[in-house]
PDB file of C-alpha atoms and ligand atoms in Angstrom:
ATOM      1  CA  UNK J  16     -72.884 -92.917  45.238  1.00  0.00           C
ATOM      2  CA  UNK J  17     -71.511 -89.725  43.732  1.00  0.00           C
ATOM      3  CA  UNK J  18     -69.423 -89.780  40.644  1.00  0.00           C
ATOM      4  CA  UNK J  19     -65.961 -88.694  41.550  1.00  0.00           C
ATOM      5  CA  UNK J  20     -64.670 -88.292  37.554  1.00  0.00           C
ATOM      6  CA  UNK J  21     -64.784 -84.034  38.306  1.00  0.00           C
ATOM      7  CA  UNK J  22     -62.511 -84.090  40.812  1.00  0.00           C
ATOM      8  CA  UNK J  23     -60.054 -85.573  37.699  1.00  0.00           C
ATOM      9  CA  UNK J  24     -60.456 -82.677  35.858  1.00  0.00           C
ATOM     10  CA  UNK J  25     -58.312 -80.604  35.383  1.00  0.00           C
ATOM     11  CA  UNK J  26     -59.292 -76.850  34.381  1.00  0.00           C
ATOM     12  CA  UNK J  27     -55.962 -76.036  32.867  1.00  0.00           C
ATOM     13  CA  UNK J  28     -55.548 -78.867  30.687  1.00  0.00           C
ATOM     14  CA  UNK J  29     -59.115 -78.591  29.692  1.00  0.00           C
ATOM     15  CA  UNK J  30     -58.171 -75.079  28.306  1.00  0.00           C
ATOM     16  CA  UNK J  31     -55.101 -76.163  26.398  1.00  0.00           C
ATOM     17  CA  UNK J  32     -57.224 -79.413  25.007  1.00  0.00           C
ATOM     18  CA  UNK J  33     -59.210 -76.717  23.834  1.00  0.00           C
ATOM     19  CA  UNK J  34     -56.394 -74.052  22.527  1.00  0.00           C
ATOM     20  CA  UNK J  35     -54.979 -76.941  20.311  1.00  0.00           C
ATOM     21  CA  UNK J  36     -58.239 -78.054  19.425  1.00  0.00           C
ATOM     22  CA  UNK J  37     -58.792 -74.545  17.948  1.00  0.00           C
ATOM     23  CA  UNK J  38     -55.379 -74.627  16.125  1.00  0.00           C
ATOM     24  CA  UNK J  39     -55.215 -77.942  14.922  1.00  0.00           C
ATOM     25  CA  UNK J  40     -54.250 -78.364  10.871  1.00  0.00           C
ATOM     26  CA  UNK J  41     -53.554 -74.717  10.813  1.00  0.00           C
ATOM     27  CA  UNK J  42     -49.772 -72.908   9.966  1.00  0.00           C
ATOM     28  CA  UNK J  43     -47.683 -70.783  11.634  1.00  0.00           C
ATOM     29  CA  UNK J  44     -49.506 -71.085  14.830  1.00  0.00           C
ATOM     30  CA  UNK J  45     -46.738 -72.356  17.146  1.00  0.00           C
ATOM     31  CA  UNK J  46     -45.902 -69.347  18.864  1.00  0.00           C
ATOM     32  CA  UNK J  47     -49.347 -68.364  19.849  1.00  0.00           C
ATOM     33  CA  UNK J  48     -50.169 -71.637  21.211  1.00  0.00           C
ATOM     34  CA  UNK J  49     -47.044 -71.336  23.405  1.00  0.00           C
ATOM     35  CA  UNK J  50     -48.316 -67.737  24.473  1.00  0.00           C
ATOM     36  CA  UNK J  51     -51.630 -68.988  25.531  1.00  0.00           C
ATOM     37  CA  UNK J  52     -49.920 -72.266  27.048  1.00  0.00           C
ATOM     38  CA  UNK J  53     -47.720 -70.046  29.419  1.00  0.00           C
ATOM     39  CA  UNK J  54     -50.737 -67.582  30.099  1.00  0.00           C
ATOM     40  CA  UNK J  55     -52.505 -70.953  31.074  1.00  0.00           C
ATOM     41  CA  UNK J  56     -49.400 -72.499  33.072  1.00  0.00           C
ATOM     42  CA  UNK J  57     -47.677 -69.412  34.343  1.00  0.00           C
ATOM     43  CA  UNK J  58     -44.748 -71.523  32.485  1.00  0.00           C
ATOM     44  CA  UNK J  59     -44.100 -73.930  29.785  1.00  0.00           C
ATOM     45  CA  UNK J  60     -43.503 -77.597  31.193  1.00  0.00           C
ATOM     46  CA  UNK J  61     -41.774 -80.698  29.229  1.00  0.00           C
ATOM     47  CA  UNK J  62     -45.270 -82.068  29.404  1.00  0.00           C
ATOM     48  CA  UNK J  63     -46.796 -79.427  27.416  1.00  0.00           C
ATOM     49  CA  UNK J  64     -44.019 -79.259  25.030  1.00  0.00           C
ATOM     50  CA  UNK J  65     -44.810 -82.368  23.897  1.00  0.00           C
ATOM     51  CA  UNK J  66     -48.571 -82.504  24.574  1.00  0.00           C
ATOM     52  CA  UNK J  67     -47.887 -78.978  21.868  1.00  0.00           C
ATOM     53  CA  UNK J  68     -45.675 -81.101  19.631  1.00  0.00           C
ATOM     54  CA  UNK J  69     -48.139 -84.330  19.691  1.00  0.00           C
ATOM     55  CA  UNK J  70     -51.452 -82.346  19.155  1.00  0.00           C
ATOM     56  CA  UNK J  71     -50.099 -80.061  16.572  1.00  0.00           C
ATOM     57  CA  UNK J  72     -47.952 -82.957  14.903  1.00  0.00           C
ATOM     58  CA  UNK J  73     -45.058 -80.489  14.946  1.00  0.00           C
ATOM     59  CA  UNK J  74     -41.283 -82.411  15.828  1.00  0.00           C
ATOM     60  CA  UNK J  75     -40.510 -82.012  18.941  1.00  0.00           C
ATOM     61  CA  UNK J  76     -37.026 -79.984  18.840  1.00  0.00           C
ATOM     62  CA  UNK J  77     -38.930 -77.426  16.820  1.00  0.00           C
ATOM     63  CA  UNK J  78     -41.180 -76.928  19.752  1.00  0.00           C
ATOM     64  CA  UNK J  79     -38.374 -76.521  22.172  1.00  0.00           C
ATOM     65  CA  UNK J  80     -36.164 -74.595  19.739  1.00  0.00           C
ATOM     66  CA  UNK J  81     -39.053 -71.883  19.215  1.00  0.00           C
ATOM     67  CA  UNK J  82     -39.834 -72.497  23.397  1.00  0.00           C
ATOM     68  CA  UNK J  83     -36.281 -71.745  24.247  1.00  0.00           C
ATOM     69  CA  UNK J  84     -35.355 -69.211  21.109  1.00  0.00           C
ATOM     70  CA  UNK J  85     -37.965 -66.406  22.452  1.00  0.00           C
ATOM     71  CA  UNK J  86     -36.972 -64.510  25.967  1.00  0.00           C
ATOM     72  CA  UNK J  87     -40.827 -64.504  26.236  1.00  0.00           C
ATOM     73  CA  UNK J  88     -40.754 -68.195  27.133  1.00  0.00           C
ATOM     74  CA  UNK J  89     -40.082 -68.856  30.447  1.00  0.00           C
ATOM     75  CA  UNK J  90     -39.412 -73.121  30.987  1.00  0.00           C
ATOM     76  CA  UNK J  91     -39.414 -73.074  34.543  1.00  0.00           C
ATOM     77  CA  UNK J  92     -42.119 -71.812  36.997  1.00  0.00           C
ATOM     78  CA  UNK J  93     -41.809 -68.441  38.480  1.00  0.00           C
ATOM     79  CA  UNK J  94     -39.726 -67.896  41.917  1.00  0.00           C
ATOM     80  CA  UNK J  95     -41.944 -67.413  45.447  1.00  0.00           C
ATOM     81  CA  UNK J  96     -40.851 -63.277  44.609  1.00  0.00           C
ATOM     82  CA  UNK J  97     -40.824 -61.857  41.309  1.00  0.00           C
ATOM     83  CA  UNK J  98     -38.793 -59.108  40.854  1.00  0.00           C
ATOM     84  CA  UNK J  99     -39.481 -56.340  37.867  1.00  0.00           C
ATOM     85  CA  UNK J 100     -37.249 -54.058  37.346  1.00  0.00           C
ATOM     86  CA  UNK J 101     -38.106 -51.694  34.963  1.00  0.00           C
ATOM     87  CA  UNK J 102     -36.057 -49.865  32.220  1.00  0.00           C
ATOM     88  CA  UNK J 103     -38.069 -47.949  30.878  1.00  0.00           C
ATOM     89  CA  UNK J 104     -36.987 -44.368  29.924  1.00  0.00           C
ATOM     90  CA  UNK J 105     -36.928 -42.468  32.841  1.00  0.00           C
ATOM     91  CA  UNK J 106     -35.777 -45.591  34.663  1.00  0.00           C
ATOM     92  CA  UNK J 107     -33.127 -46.104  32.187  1.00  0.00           C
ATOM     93  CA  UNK J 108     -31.822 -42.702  31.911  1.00  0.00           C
ATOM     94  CA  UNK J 109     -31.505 -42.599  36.330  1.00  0.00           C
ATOM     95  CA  UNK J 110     -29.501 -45.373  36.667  1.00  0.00           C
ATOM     96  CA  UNK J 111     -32.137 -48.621  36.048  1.00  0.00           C
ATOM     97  CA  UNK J 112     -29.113 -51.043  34.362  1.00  0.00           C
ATOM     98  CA  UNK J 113     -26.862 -50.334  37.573  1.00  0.00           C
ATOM     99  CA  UNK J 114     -29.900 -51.458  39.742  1.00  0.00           C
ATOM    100  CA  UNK J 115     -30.695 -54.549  36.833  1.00  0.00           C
ATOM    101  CA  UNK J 116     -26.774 -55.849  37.492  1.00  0.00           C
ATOM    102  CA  UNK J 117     -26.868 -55.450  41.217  1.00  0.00           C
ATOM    103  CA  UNK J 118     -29.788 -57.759  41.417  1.00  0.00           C
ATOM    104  CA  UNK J 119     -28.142 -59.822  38.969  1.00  0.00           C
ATOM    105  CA  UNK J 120     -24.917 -59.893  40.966  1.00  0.00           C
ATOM    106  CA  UNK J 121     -26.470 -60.733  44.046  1.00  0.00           C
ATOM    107  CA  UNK J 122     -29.090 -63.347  43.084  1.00  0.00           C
ATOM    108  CA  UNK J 123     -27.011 -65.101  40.470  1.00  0.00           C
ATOM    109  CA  UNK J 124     -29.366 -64.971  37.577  1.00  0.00           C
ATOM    110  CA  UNK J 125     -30.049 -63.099  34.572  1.00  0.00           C
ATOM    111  CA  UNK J 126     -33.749 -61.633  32.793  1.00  0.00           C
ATOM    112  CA  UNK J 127     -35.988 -64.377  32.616  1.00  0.00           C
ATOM    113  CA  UNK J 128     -34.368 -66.891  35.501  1.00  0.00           C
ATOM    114  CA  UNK J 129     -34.617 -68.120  39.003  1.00  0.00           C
ATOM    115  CA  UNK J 130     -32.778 -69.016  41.291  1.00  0.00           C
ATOM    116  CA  UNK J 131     -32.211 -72.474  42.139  1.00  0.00           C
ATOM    117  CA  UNK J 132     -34.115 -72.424  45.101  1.00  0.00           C
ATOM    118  CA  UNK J 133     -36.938 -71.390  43.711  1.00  0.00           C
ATOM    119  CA  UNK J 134     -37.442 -67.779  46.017  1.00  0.00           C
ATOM    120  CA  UNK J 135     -36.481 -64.969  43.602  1.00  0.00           C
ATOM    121  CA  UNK J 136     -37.041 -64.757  39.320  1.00  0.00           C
ATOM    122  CA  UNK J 137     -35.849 -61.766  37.876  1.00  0.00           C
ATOM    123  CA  UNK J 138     -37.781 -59.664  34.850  1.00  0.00           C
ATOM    124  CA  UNK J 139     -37.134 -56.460  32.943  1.00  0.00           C
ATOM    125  CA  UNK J 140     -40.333 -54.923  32.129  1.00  0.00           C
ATOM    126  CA  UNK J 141     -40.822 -51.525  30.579  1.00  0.00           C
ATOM    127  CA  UNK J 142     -42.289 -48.706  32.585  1.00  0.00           C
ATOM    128  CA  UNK J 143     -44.457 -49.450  35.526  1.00  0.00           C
ATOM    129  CA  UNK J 144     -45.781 -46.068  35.890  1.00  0.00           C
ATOM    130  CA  UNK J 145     -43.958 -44.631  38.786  1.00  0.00           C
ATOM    131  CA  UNK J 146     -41.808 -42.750  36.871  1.00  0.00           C
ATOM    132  CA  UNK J 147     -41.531 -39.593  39.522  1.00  0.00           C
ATOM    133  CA  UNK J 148     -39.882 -42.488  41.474  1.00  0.00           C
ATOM    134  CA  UNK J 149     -37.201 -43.451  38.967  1.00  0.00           C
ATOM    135  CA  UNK J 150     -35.248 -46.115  39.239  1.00  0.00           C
ATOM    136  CA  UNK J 151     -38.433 -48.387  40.436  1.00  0.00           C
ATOM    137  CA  UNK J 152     -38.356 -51.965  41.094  1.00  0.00           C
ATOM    138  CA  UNK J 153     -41.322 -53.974  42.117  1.00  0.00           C
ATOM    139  CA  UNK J 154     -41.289 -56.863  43.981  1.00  0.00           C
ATOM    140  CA  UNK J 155     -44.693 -59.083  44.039  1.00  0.00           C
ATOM    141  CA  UNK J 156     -46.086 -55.906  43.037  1.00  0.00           C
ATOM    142  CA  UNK J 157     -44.887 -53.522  45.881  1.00  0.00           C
ATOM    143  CA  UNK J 158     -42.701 -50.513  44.420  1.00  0.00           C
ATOM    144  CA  UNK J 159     -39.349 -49.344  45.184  1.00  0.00           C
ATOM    145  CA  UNK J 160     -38.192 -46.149  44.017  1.00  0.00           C
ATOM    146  CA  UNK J 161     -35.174 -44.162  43.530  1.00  0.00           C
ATOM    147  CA  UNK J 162     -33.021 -46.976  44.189  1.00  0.00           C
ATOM    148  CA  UNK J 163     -29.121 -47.360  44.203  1.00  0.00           C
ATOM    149  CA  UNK J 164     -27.485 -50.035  43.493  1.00  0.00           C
ATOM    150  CA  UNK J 165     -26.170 -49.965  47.185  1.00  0.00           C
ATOM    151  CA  UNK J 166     -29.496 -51.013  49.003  1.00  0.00           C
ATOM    152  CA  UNK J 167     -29.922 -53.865  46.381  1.00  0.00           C
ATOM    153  CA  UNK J 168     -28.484 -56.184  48.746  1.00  0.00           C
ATOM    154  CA  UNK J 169     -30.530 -54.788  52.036  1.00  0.00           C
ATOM    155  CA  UNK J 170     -34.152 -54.966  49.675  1.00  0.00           C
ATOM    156  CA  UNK J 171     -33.504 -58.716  48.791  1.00  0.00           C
ATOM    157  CA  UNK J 172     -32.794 -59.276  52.471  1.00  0.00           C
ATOM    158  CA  UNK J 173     -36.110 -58.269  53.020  1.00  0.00           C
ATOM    159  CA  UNK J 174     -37.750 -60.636  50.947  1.00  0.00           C
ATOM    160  CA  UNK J 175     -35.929 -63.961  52.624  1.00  0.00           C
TER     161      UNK J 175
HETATM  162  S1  LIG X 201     -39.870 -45.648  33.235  1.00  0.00           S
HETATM  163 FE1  LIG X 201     -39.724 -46.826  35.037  1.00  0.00          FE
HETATM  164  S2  LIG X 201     -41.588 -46.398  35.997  1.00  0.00           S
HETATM  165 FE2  LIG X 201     -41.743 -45.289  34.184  1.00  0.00          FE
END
């Protein structure tokens, strides 16, 4: 009969194991870790907050402080539909921040959340490289450019 243990294993914690293997007993290494955690994770769980905090024998709130301090941290998985919208200069100067709060507006959330549901996060990234197109959002990677704040509400409609 076949040994079933591989089936067990899990690929992502087998990378952390060995992320905080590599850091063990050495300083200042906190915010790395929870880089390479999210890279792993796509998001920072409870579980590896603590798994972070046990292995690195670091309290616990200091974890979460630094995980929830840093916009870069995201505790909550991404939304079905991630939204970018970019501010970069050319963005920025055409009107990116009146796109940014129409989103806002009509989703509910802020830079770095999703909604409840679970269908839409929001992100401000700098420039995407379709300046020419300026403002640009991308959603799940698809661009839209020179957007007004007045088809916000007919894009998102797409997208449910
Ligand atoms: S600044 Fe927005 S795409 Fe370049």
């Amino acid at each position: 009969m076949g040994c079933s243990c591989q089936e067990l294993i899990d690929p992502k914690e087998v990378r952390l194991d060995e992320i905080l293997s590599a850091y063990q007993g050495k300083r200042g290494v906190l915010i790395p870790v929870l880089q390479e955690a999210q890279e792993i994770y796509g998001y920072l769980s409870q579980e590896v907050l603590q798994k972070v905090s046990r292995k690195l024998r670091i309290p616990p709130a200091e974890v979460y402080g630094v995980a929830t301090f840093y916009s870069q941290f995201r505790l909550n998985p991404m939304g079905r539909h991630i939204i970018q919208i970019c501010l970069g200069t050319a963005c920025h100067v055409r009107g990116g921040a009146k796109v940014l709060k129409a989103f806002e507006e009509k989703l509910g959330i802020k830079d770095g959340q999703t909604t409840s549901d679970g269908r839409f996060s929001l992100e401000i990234v700098a420039c995407i490289g379709a300046c020419g197109l300026a403002p640009v959002v991308s959603i799940n990677g698809d661009v839209h450019g020179r957007l007004t704040s007045d088809i916000v509400g007919e894009i998102i409609e797409k997208y449910i």
